[in-house]
Amino acid sequence: MSLADAPRISGWRSATIVEAAPLTPRVKRVVLGLDPPLRFRAGQHVDLRLTAPDGYQARRSYSIASGPETPDRLELAIEKLDDGEVSPFFHEVAEVGDAIDLRGPIGGHFVWSVEDGGPLLLIGAGSGVAPLMSMVRHRAARGDRTPAALLLGARTAAEAPYREELLALAAADPSLGILFLLSRESAHGPFDRAGRVDAASVRAATAGWPGPARHVFVCGSNAFVNAAAEAALSGGAPPGSVRTERYGG
Ligand SMILES: Cc1cc2nc3c(=O)[nH]c(=O)nc-3n(C[C@H](O)[C@H](O)[C@H](O)COP(=O)(O)OP(=O)(O)OC[C@H]3O[C@@H](n4cnc5c(N)ncnc54)[C@H](O)[C@@H]3O)c2cc1C
């Protein structure tokens, strides 16, 4: 079935966990199999609903990390909060074959398609990379060469989700810049910089672009989004270009 044929579905539906594996020590990749597929735009999220045997329900939102080109396999990147209710379930209890209630796709503001053009500046930390990963994968799947840069904050290289995949994508595509900002480790190579996302790292990642960023997407915890949005603006992104997605915290 092509993407254009995929039905839009409202309300709750059932999905099946078809893959689950650690991306980093704190972030787990969970792939949900969907039949029929789910049509969505890069940047959107879904709501998941868990129901306990006594009927108690908990709902949480998770961004889609896979690209719209694989609508029958929805990838999520779920970060474990030790005192959380739902995220530890995915790390400690959920298994391949489990059924999960899902609703979506949701969100019409934090979305990007190749037709929207660029330059495209993406800034995330932790599981906040998820919707940005969907945009990067969508861009790659379409063979798009819009100037794009992804800045990813992490404590160490081992704690940066999708590091190997992003490095491979950047190696194959000179129009895609990747910069890991490592707050507790020194740089391993040219794709790393010690420190946090700031105006200087934004300027470094966007140097050589034909003009300022047209679309800026910032995603992560509240504190990270506040700091990174400010860094984007100080680093030259035009006011009005910045869209944010806040995960809480
Ligand atoms: C649009 C949207 C998309 C999201 N996408 C993702 C995603 O792709 N991956 C992902 O892992 N999470 C994502 N989240 C966050 C997710 O919905 C849950 O809030 C998160 O998994 C915590 O749920 P919990 O039940 O484990 O913790 P809870 O029981 O809800 O909370 C436990 C404690 O942690 C605090 N807390 C909640 N979120 C954070 C945070 N991000 N950082 C630090 N402290 C926090 C709470 O204030 C509370 O004190 C998204 C949130 C939104 C709104």
XYZ file of N, CA and C and ligand atoms in Angstrom:
800
model
N 0.854 -1.205 0.000
C 0.000 0.000 0.000
C 0.884 1.247 0.000
N 0.601 2.220 -0.858
C 1.417 3.432 -0.865
C 0.932 4.374 0.224
N 1.774 5.371 0.522
C 1.428 6.341 1.558
C 0.118 7.038 1.233
N -0.057 7.372 -0.048
C -1.259 8.102 -0.449
C -2.522 7.281 -0.202
N -2.398 5.946 -0.244
C -3.569 5.087 -0.054
C -3.863 4.815 1.415
N -2.878 5.097 2.283
C -3.038 4.741 3.691
C -4.202 5.523 4.292
N -5.107 4.847 4.983
C -6.263 5.556 5.531
C -5.897 6.423 6.724
N -6.633 7.515 6.934
C -6.504 8.299 8.160
C -7.438 7.670 9.182
N -6.907 7.458 10.371
C -7.695 6.755 11.375
C -7.859 7.649 12.596
N -9.088 7.805 13.056
C -9.300 8.581 14.273
C -9.716 7.624 15.376
N -9.505 8.048 16.631
C -9.881 7.190 17.747
C -8.801 6.172 18.041
N -9.050 5.361 19.065
C -8.044 4.386 19.500
C -8.042 3.176 18.599
N -6.850 2.624 18.406
C -6.698 1.390 17.637
C -5.597 0.575 18.288
N -5.470 -0.661 17.892
C -4.459 -1.525 18.492
C -3.251 -1.639 17.574
N -2.065 -1.612 18.190
C -0.812 -1.822 17.457
C -0.058 -2.928 18.190
N 0.878 -3.544 17.499
C 1.642 -4.642 18.106
C 3.120 -4.287 18.147
N 3.755 -4.504 19.285
C 5.203 -4.272 19.360
C 5.901 -5.348 18.525
N 6.638 -4.915 17.484
C 7.321 -5.889 16.617
C 8.836 -5.870 16.827
N 9.356 -4.809 17.456
C 10.785 -4.753 17.792
C 10.936 -3.895 19.029
N 11.889 -4.229 19.872
C 12.198 -3.401 21.041
C 13.648 -3.650 21.417
N 14.432 -2.584 21.473
C 15.861 -2.733 21.779
C 16.411 -1.402 22.268
N 17.436 -1.437 23.131
C 17.998 -0.175 23.616
C 18.675 0.598 22.482
N 18.440 1.920 22.458
C 19.182 2.816 21.563
C 20.392 3.371 22.309
N 20.172 3.644 23.589
C 21.204 4.116 24.519
C 20.837 3.497 25.873
N 21.667 3.706 26.911
C 21.282 3.135 28.213
C 19.924 3.623 28.730
N 19.474 4.812 28.298
C 18.223 5.343 28.837
C 17.093 5.468 27.822
N 17.397 5.240 26.560
C 16.366 5.411 25.513
C 16.164 4.090 24.779
N 14.911 3.662 24.697
C 14.600 2.388 24.046
C 13.848 2.649 22.736
N 14.259 1.902 21.742
C 13.585 1.946 20.441
C 12.468 0.914 20.482
N 11.239 1.373 20.224
C 10.083 0.487 20.209
C 9.410 0.647 18.855
N 9.296 -0.446 18.106
C 8.663 -0.374 16.790
C 7.295 -1.040 16.884
N 6.275 -0.296 16.450
C 4.897 -0.794 16.486
C 4.468 -1.175 15.071
N 3.981 -2.382 14.923
C 3.442 -2.810 13.637
C 1.993 -2.386 13.523
N 1.646 -1.820 12.357
C 0.297 -1.278 12.169
C -0.341 -1.855 10.917
N -1.518 -2.433 11.091
C -2.272 -2.949 9.957
C -3.725 -2.578 10.176
N -4.269 -1.635 9.411
C -3.665 -0.925 8.293
C -2.634 0.103 8.750
N -1.808 0.608 7.808
C -0.762 1.577 8.154
C -1.331 2.905 8.648
N -0.453 3.729 9.188
C -0.846 5.045 9.716
C -0.196 6.136 8.862
N -1.020 6.959 8.283
C -0.496 8.045 7.455
C -0.174 9.229 8.366
N 1.040 9.764 8.283
C 1.404 10.873 9.177
C 2.452 11.753 8.499
N 2.738 12.893 9.109
C 3.799 13.790 8.630
C 4.955 13.770 9.619
N 6.153 13.927 9.106
C 7.327 13.942 9.971
C 7.176 15.043 11.015
N 7.352 14.680 12.290
C 7.214 15.637 13.391
C 5.993 15.356 14.251
N 5.035 14.584 13.743
C 3.815 14.325 14.517
C 4.061 13.282 15.613
N 3.119 13.192 16.534
C 3.236 12.206 17.598
C 1.963 11.372 17.685
N 2.036 10.327 18.500
C 0.846 9.513 18.784
C 0.647 9.485 20.299
N -0.546 9.186 20.721
C -0.819 8.911 22.131
C -0.876 7.401 22.314
N -0.246 6.924 23.377
C -0.351 5.514 23.739
C -1.175 5.402 25.016
N -1.939 4.334 25.126
C -2.786 4.129 26.316
C -2.519 2.743 26.889
N -2.186 2.733 28.175
C -1.995 1.461 28.879
C -3.186 1.250 29.812
N -3.655 0.022 29.921
C -4.784 -0.286 30.793
C -4.376 -1.386 31.762
N -4.470 -1.116 33.062
C -4.134 -2.103 34.093
C -5.291 -3.092 34.239
N -5.009 -4.269 34.841
C -6.072 -5.268 35.009
C -7.296 -4.717 35.740
N -7.090 -3.722 36.667
C -8.243 -3.172 37.394
C -8.952 -2.061 36.620
N -8.515 -1.818 35.366
C -9.185 -0.828 34.535
C -8.521 0.539 34.534
N -7.572 0.771 35.472
C -6.877 2.058 35.513
C -6.120 2.289 34.199
N -6.225 3.506 33.676
C -5.567 3.792 32.397
C -4.585 4.945 32.517
N -3.501 4.874 31.782
C -2.525 5.972 31.698
C -2.259 6.235 30.221
N -2.218 7.532 29.873
C -1.958 7.916 28.484
C -0.743 8.831 28.438
N 0.108 8.632 27.448
C 1.257 9.515 27.235
C 1.460 9.704 25.738
N 2.077 10.833 25.389
C 2.363 11.139 23.980
C 3.779 10.705 23.643
N 3.988 10.169 22.445
C 5.333 9.837 21.964
C 5.468 10.239 20.500
N 6.540 10.959 20.202
C 6.793 11.388 18.826
C 7.137 10.184 17.962
N 6.818 10.282 16.700
C 7.152 9.220 15.750
C 8.566 9.498 15.228
N 9.450 8.513 15.380
C 10.842 8.702 14.952
C 11.096 8.170 13.547
N 10.225 7.275 13.088
C 10.390 6.753 11.725
C 9.850 7.771 10.730
N 10.203 7.587 9.470
C 9.731 8.497 8.434
C 8.351 8.084 7.933
N 7.637 9.029 7.302
C 6.296 8.722 6.790
C 6.317 7.659 5.699
N 7.490 7.364 5.175
C 7.599 6.402 4.076
C 7.426 4.960 4.541
N 7.455 4.701 5.850
C 7.198 3.338 6.356
C 5.991 3.374 7.301
N 4.792 3.614 6.761
C 3.615 3.849 7.614
C 3.097 2.603 8.317
N 3.650 1.424 7.992
C 3.196 0.210 8.677
C 4.123 -0.179 9.832
N 5.198 0.603 10.026
C 6.146 0.349 11.130
C 6.455 1.684 11.794
N 5.861 1.898 12.932
C 5.999 3.180 13.621
C 7.081 3.049 14.682
N 8.157 3.808 14.539
C 9.242 3.704 15.524
C 9.120 4.811 16.556
N 9.248 4.439 17.827
C 9.251 5.408 18.928
C 10.584 5.311 19.640
N 11.019 6.405 20.271
C 12.242 6.415 21.082
C 11.816 6.858 22.477
N 11.757 5.918 23.405
C 11.175 6.187 24.722
C 12.270 6.241 25.784
N 12.350 7.410 26.429
C 13.378 7.636 27.453
C 12.824 7.216 28.810
N 13.619 6.511 29.583
C 13.158 6.026 30.887
C 13.300 7.109 31.955
N 12.177 7.458 32.562
C 12.210 8.321 33.754
C 12.001 7.389 34.943
N 12.986 7.317 35.834
C 12.946 6.301 36.885
C 11.689 6.388 37.752
N 11.216 7.627 37.993
C 10.027 7.777 38.838
C 8.762 7.898 37.999
N 8.846 7.560 36.718
C 7.698 7.699 35.828
C 6.764 6.500 35.910
N 5.600 6.678 35.299
C 4.578 5.645 35.333
C 4.623 4.801 34.054
N 4.700 5.463 32.909
C 4.559 4.767 31.628
C 5.912 4.396 31.007
N 6.878 5.316 31.038
C 8.144 5.007 30.346
C 8.865 3.792 30.945
N 8.873 3.573 32.283
C 9.509 2.354 32.796
C 8.813 1.080 32.306
N 7.506 1.165 32.050
C 6.785 -0.008 31.532
C 7.414 -0.460 30.210
N 7.735 0.501 29.345
C 8.310 0.127 28.044
C 9.732 -0.404 28.179
N 10.431 0.016 29.239
C 11.807 -0.457 29.429
C 11.861 -1.806 30.147
N 10.914 -2.037 31.044
C 11.039 -3.199 31.934
C 10.006 -4.290 31.705
N 8.867 -3.955 31.149
C 7.763 -4.920 31.082
C 7.383 -5.287 29.643
N 7.242 -4.296 28.787
C 6.719 -4.536 27.433
C 7.635 -5.471 26.645
N 7.027 -6.325 25.834
C 7.788 -7.297 25.028
C 7.242 -7.326 23.607
N 8.086 -7.819 22.714
C 7.643 -8.032 21.342
C 6.416 -8.944 21.370
N 5.397 -8.558 20.603
C 4.156 -9.335 20.554
C 3.039 -8.698 21.376
N 3.395 -7.794 22.318
C 2.368 -7.131 23.130
C 1.522 -6.190 22.272
N 0.251 -6.089 22.616
C -0.647 -5.142 21.940
C -0.709 -3.854 22.762
N -0.691 -2.711 22.061
C -0.720 -1.392 22.711
C -1.816 -0.570 22.039
N -2.600 0.150 22.833
C -3.593 1.059 22.246
C -2.904 2.343 21.804
N -3.286 2.815 20.643
C -2.617 3.983 20.045
C -3.666 4.884 19.405
N -3.411 6.193 19.467
C -4.304 7.164 18.826
C -3.465 8.192 18.084
N -3.846 8.575 16.904
C -3.089 9.597 16.179
C -3.180 9.380 14.685
N -2.387 10.090 13.902
C -1.326 10.994 14.343
C -1.886 12.315 14.871
N -1.092 12.983 15.722
C -1.508 14.219 16.375
C -0.452 15.295 16.122
N -0.914 16.538 15.952
C 0.007 17.670 15.830
C 0.098 18.185 14.407
N -0.173 19.482 14.261
C -0.114 20.075 12.926
C 0.864 21.224 12.829
N 1.557 21.526 13.930
C 2.443 22.691 13.969
C 3.902 22.279 13.831
N 4.272 21.216 14.534
C 5.668 20.772 14.582
C 5.860 19.709 13.493
N 5.703 20.114 12.239
C 5.790 19.160 11.120
C 6.595 19.778 9.991
N 7.288 18.907 9.271
C 8.062 19.364 8.112
C 8.004 18.300 7.013
N 7.844 18.769 5.767
C 7.918 17.894 4.595
C 8.906 18.522 3.628
N 9.471 17.727 2.736
C 10.463 18.260 1.805
C 9.878 19.419 0.995
N 8.573 19.399 0.772
C 7.935 20.483 0.017
C 8.029 21.817 0.764
N 8.260 21.789 2.063
C 8.365 23.031 2.851
C 9.708 23.723 2.642
N 10.700 23.008 2.101
C 12.007 23.605 1.801
C 12.817 23.930 3.039
N 13.858 24.756 2.850
C 14.751 25.070 3.950
C 15.457 26.384 3.704
N 16.639 26.573 4.304
C 17.395 25.650 5.156
C 16.631 25.221 6.416
N 16.998 24.018 6.872
C 16.287 23.359 7.964
C 17.240 23.146 9.136
N 16.905 23.730 10.281
C 17.743 23.593 11.471
C 16.982 22.796 12.530
N 17.570 21.686 12.958
C 16.933 20.785 13.917
C 17.799 20.721 15.172
N 17.172 20.913 16.331
C 17.941 20.899 17.583
C 17.179 20.051 18.601
N 17.851 19.044 19.156
C 17.187 18.181 20.122
C 18.147 17.664 21.173
N 17.572 17.052 22.206
C 18.375 16.390 23.244
C 17.582 15.206 23.762
N 18.293 14.130 24.129
C 17.630 12.936 24.639
C 16.651 12.396 23.618
N 15.475 11.959 24.136
C 14.474 11.420 23.215
C 13.853 12.518 22.361
N 14.183 13.769 22.631
C 13.735 14.884 21.798
C 14.244 14.795 20.370
N 15.155 13.865 20.114
C 15.630 13.661 18.748
C 14.554 12.973 17.895
N 13.559 12.340 18.546
C 12.626 11.478 17.799
C 11.951 12.173 16.602
N 11.239 13.301 16.811
C 10.552 13.891 15.653
C 11.541 14.450 14.621
N 12.733 14.834 15.095
C 13.760 15.357 14.191
C 14.305 14.217 13.336
N 14.400 13.036 13.957
C 14.847 11.845 13.220
C 13.858 11.519 12.110
N 12.577 11.677 12.404
C 11.563 11.426 11.370
C 11.770 12.379 10.188
N 12.074 13.650 10.490
C 12.300 14.625 9.411
C 13.550 14.272 8.605
N 14.631 13.888 9.310
C 15.886 13.534 8.630
C 15.686 12.285 7.763
N 14.967 11.298 8.299
C 14.726 10.069 7.527
C 13.817 10.349 6.327
N 12.818 11.198 6.525
C 11.914 11.581 5.425
C 12.714 12.266 4.316
N 13.564 13.203 4.702
C 14.396 13.930 3.742
C 15.299 12.956 2.966
N 15.901 11.992 3.681
C 16.791 11.020 3.034
C 16.008 10.096 2.098
N 14.836 9.651 2.561
C 14.035 8.722 1.747
C 13.599 9.367 0.440
N 13.422 10.690 0.478
C 12.990 11.410 -0.725
C 14.170 11.887 -1.568
N 15.395 11.616 -1.121
C 16.572 12.065 -1.867
C 16.688 13.573 -1.900
N 16.127 14.237 -0.902
C 16.093 15.702 -0.853
C 17.453 16.247 -0.412
N 17.859 17.365 -0.976
C 19.155 17.947 -0.613
C 19.002 19.372 -0.060
N 17.840 19.650 0.524
C 17.657 20.910 1.249
C 18.769 21.047 2.277
N 19.464 22.190 2.332
C 20.474 22.345 3.380
C 19.846 22.113 4.759
N 20.459 21.220 5.520
C 19.890 20.858 6.821
C 21.009 20.624 7.823
N 20.734 20.938 9.076
C 21.697 20.667 10.144
C 20.940 20.166 11.359
N 21.501 19.141 12.011
C 20.933 18.607 13.250
C 21.950 18.767 14.359
N 21.579 19.483 15.410
C 22.405 19.601 16.615
C 21.761 18.731 17.677
N 22.535 17.814 18.223
C 21.987 16.885 19.204
C 22.779 16.953 20.501
N 22.111 17.385 21.557
C 22.759 17.475 22.867
C 22.708 16.136 23.584
N 23.820 15.723 24.169
C 23.875 14.478 24.953
C 25.019 14.614 25.943
N 24.950 13.832 27.012
C 26.065 13.898 27.968
C 27.325 13.281 27.360
N 27.177 12.115 26.748
C 28.308 11.429 26.120
C 27.865 10.907 24.752
N 28.839 10.522 23.926
C 28.507 9.993 22.602
C 27.632 8.746 22.726
N 27.887 7.919 23.750
C 27.119 6.688 23.920
C 25.668 6.981 24.305
N 25.406 8.193 24.791
C 24.051 8.549 25.196
C 23.311 9.340 24.121
N 23.886 9.430 22.930
C 23.245 10.137 21.816
C 22.504 9.120 20.950
N 21.157 9.128 20.980
C 20.414 8.160 20.178
C 20.698 8.347 18.687
N 20.720 7.257 17.961
C 20.851 7.273 16.495
C 22.189 7.807 16.008
N 23.201 7.827 16.864
C 24.486 8.417 16.465
C 25.048 7.767 15.189
N 25.082 6.431 15.149
C 25.687 5.762 13.991
C 24.885 6.031 12.723
N 23.571 5.957 12.837
C 22.734 6.201 11.642
C 22.902 7.633 11.149
N 22.969 8.581 12.072
C 23.121 9.987 11.666
C 24.479 10.233 11.027
N 25.513 9.633 11.580
C 26.851 9.805 10.985
C 26.886 9.213 9.579
N 26.217 8.069 9.384
C 26.181 7.443 8.055
C 25.399 8.317 7.071
N 24.289 8.881 7.528
C 23.498 9.752 6.645
C 24.306 10.983 6.245
N 25.020 11.573 7.205
C 25.811 12.778 6.906
C 26.980 12.445 5.971
N 27.563 11.254 6.138
C 28.688 10.867 5.281
C 28.238 10.726 3.826
N 26.964 10.334 3.636
C 26.445 10.117 2.281
C 25.831 11.367 1.684
N 25.724 12.434 2.471
C 24.973 13.609 2.024
C 25.639 14.893 2.538
N 26.455 15.538 1.711
C 27.163 16.737 2.168
C 26.234 17.899 2.536
N 24.961 17.844 2.118
C 24.049 18.940 2.464
C 23.431 18.752 3.852
N 23.767 17.639 4.517
C 23.281 17.395 5.881
C 24.431 17.539 6.876
N 24.321 18.493 7.783
C 25.332 18.673 8.826
C 24.856 18.054 10.135
N 25.738 17.352 10.816
C 25.400 16.753 12.118
C 26.417 17.246 13.136
N 25.937 17.720 14.278
C 26.849 18.145 15.334
C 26.319 17.629 16.675
N 27.138 16.804 17.341
C 26.793 16.316 18.674
C 27.437 17.240 19.699
N 26.634 17.762 20.609
C 27.148 18.604 21.688
C 27.237 17.737 22.932
N 28.455 17.416 23.336
C 28.669 16.486 24.446
C 29.006 17.276 25.710
N 28.128 17.177 26.717
C 28.306 18.024 27.900
C 29.252 17.405 28.931
N 29.508 16.067 28.848
C 30.360 15.440 29.876
C 31.487 14.622 29.265
N 31.877 14.974 28.057
C 32.907 14.189 27.385
C 33.567 15.090 26.354
N 34.821 14.834 26.061
C 35.443 15.623 25.003
C 35.089 15.026 23.635
N 35.360 15.807 22.592
C 34.957 15.410 21.238
C 35.696 14.155 20.788
N 34.971 13.270 20.056
C 35.587 12.079 19.478
C 36.092 12.359 18.069
N 35.479 13.322 17.391
C 35.843 13.591 16.000
C 35.206 14.884 15.535
N 35.238 15.146 14.232
C 34.754 16.424 13.699
C 33.256 16.633 13.865
N 32.505 15.558 14.141
C 31.058 15.714 14.309
C 30.696 16.035 15.755
N 31.691 16.104 16.632
C 31.432 16.369 18.049
C 32.001 17.726 18.454
N 31.386 18.265 19.495
C 31.886 19.482 20.127
C 31.598 19.346 21.617
N 32.533 19.654 22.440
C 32.288 19.594 23.877
C 31.448 20.799 24.275
N 30.498 20.589 25.170
C 29.676 21.700 25.654
C 28.208 21.489 25.337
N 27.455 22.561 25.427
C 26.005 22.495 25.224
C 25.621 23.279 23.970
N 24.378 23.120 23.532
C 23.899 23.887 22.379
C 23.936 25.367 22.744
N 24.637 26.143 21.948
C 24.710 27.585 22.172
C 24.784 28.284 20.818
N 24.848 29.619 20.852
C 24.833 30.385 19.597
C 26.020 30.011 18.718
N 27.184 29.772 19.338
C 28.382 29.457 18.549
C 28.226 28.119 17.827
N 27.626 27.124 18.506
C 27.447 25.824 17.845
C 26.398 25.922 16.735
N 25.394 26.758 16.938
C 24.403 26.968 15.875
C 25.076 27.619 14.667
N 25.897 28.624 14.921
C 26.597 29.292 13.805
C 27.531 28.317 13.101
N 28.216 27.463 13.875
C 29.149 26.495 13.273
C 28.398 25.502 12.390
N 27.231 25.056 12.856
C 26.477 24.036 12.109
C 25.834 24.600 10.853
N 25.602 25.909 10.839
C 24.878 26.502 9.712
C 25.789 27.330 8.808
N 27.078 27.354 9.113
C 28.026 28.108 8.273
C 28.010 27.498 6.871
N 28.042 28.335 5.865
C 28.060 27.826 4.493
C 26.681 27.720 3.867
N 25.643 27.951 4.654
C 24.297 27.956 4.082
C 24.119 29.205 3.213
N 23.237 29.136 2.211
C 23.011 30.306 1.358
C 22.297 31.443 2.078
N 21.643 31.152 3.185
C 20.913 32.186 3.933
C 20.552 31.640 5.294
N 19.802 32.417 6.076
C 19.430 31.955 7.415
C 18.451 30.794 7.360
N 18.332 30.094 8.481
C 17.381 28.986 8.573
C 15.974 29.487 8.268
N 15.245 28.696 7.485
C 13.844 29.052 7.220
C 12.916 28.345 8.212
N 13.298 27.109 8.549
C 12.495 26.336 9.503
C 13.412 25.813 10.600
N 13.065 26.113 11.853
C 13.851 25.631 12.996
C 12.921 24.825 13.896
N 13.324 23.604 14.226
C 12.529 22.741 15.111
C 13.385 22.376 16.317
N 12.864 22.661 17.501
C 13.601 22.406 18.743
C 12.758 21.483 19.621
N 13.342 20.399 20.115
C 12.554 19.425 20.875
C 13.344 18.829 22.034
N 12.680 18.680 23.175
C 13.300 18.061 24.345
C 12.560 18.494 25.597
N 13.242 18.416 26.734
C 12.640 18.850 27.998
C 12.412 20.365 27.972
N 11.576 20.859 28.895
C 11.296 22.298 28.954
C 12.566 23.125 29.032
N 13.461 22.741 29.939
C 14.682 23.529 30.159
C 15.549 23.522 28.905
N 15.666 22.352 28.277
C 16.481 22.289 27.068
C 15.879 23.157 25.963
N 14.573 23.063 25.775
C 13.930 23.822 24.686
C 14.119 25.323 24.895
N 13.980 25.796 26.128
C 14.175 27.228 26.392
C 15.583 27.661 25.984
N 16.581 26.888 26.406
C 17.972 27.255 26.127
C 18.289 27.130 24.639
N 17.808 26.062 24.011
C 18.162 25.822 22.611
C 17.450 26.802 21.673
N 16.210 27.170 21.993
C 15.504 28.153 21.153
C 16.217 29.495 21.226
N 16.661 29.864 22.418
C 17.424 31.111 22.590
C 18.733 31.050 21.807
N 19.394 29.881 21.844
C 20.653 29.707 21.096
C 20.421 29.831 19.595
N 19.308 29.271 19.119
C 19.007 29.354 17.685
C 18.843 30.807 17.255
N 18.103 31.576 18.068
C 17.873 32.986 17.725
C 19.184 33.781 17.797
N 19.960 33.558 18.863
C 21.241 34.269 19.004
C 22.204 33.843 17.904
N 22.043 32.623 17.401
C 22.933 32.116 16.353
C 22.507 32.505 14.956
N 21.440 33.308 14.836
C 21.087 33.852 13.531
C 19.760 33.404 12.957
N 19.023 32.522 13.643
C 17.718 32.114 13.118
C 16.736 33.285 13.230
N 15.972 33.545 12.179
C 15.037 34.676 12.233
C 13.918 34.434 13.242
N 13.522 35.485 13.983
C 12.358 35.356 14.861
C 11.171 34.873 14.020
N 10.394 33.971 14.527
C 9.257 33.444 13.777
C 9.572 32.146 13.053
N 10.869 31.821 12.963
C 11.228 30.567 12.270
C 11.244 29.379 13.234
N 11.199 29.663 14.533
C 11.453 28.610 15.527
C 10.149 27.977 16.021
N 10.042 26.667 15.869
C 8.919 25.910 16.423
C 9.446 24.943 17.478
N 8.696 24.790 18.568
C 9.189 23.980 19.683
C 8.202 22.877 20.059
N 8.749 21.790 20.569
C 7.950 20.691 21.127
C 8.542 20.371 22.490
N 7.732 20.457 23.536
C 8.218 20.278 24.911
C 7.696 18.971 25.476
N 8.610 18.167 26.004
C 8.240 16.863 26.537
C 7.904 16.916 28.022
N 8.177 17.991 28.704
C 7.916 18.086 30.140
C 9.211 18.204 30.911
N 9.144 17.960 32.203
C 10.355 18.009 33.019
C 10.613 19.378 33.571
C 4.019 15.964 22.163
C 4.866 15.104 23.074
C 5.713 14.159 22.517
C 6.515 13.369 23.334
N 7.376 12.486 22.758
C 8.187 11.742 23.547
C 9.137 10.841 22.955
O 9.251 10.719 21.717
N 9.931 10.120 23.789
C 9.844 10.236 25.171
O 10.588 9.540 25.871
N 8.963 11.088 25.736
C 8.117 11.820 24.965
N 7.232 12.671 25.557
C 7.072 12.647 27.015
C 6.091 11.505 27.384
O 4.789 11.831 26.939
C 6.001 11.273 28.897
O 5.738 12.492 29.527
C 7.273 10.672 29.454
O 7.522 9.383 28.856
C 7.158 10.505 30.976
O 6.056 9.670 31.236
P 6.072 8.758 32.539
O 4.680 8.210 32.686
O 7.196 7.782 32.500
O 6.411 9.778 33.685
P 5.361 10.574 34.608
O 4.801 9.625 35.597
O 4.372 11.273 33.730
O 6.290 11.687 35.219
C 7.288 11.390 36.173
C 8.042 12.652 36.560
O 8.916 13.063 35.504
C 8.661 14.412 35.106
N 8.871 14.464 33.659
C 7.952 14.224 32.670
N 8.518 14.320 31.455
C 9.833 14.630 31.652
C 10.939 14.874 30.783
N 10.802 14.827 29.432
N 12.152 15.148 31.338
C 12.293 15.196 32.679
N 11.290 14.985 33.553
C 10.050 14.720 33.056
C 7.256 14.692 35.513
O 7.077 16.074 35.757
C 7.165 13.868 36.809
O 7.714 14.566 37.886
C 6.428 13.492 24.745
C 5.559 14.451 25.300
C 4.805 15.230 24.494
C 3.893 16.252 25.118
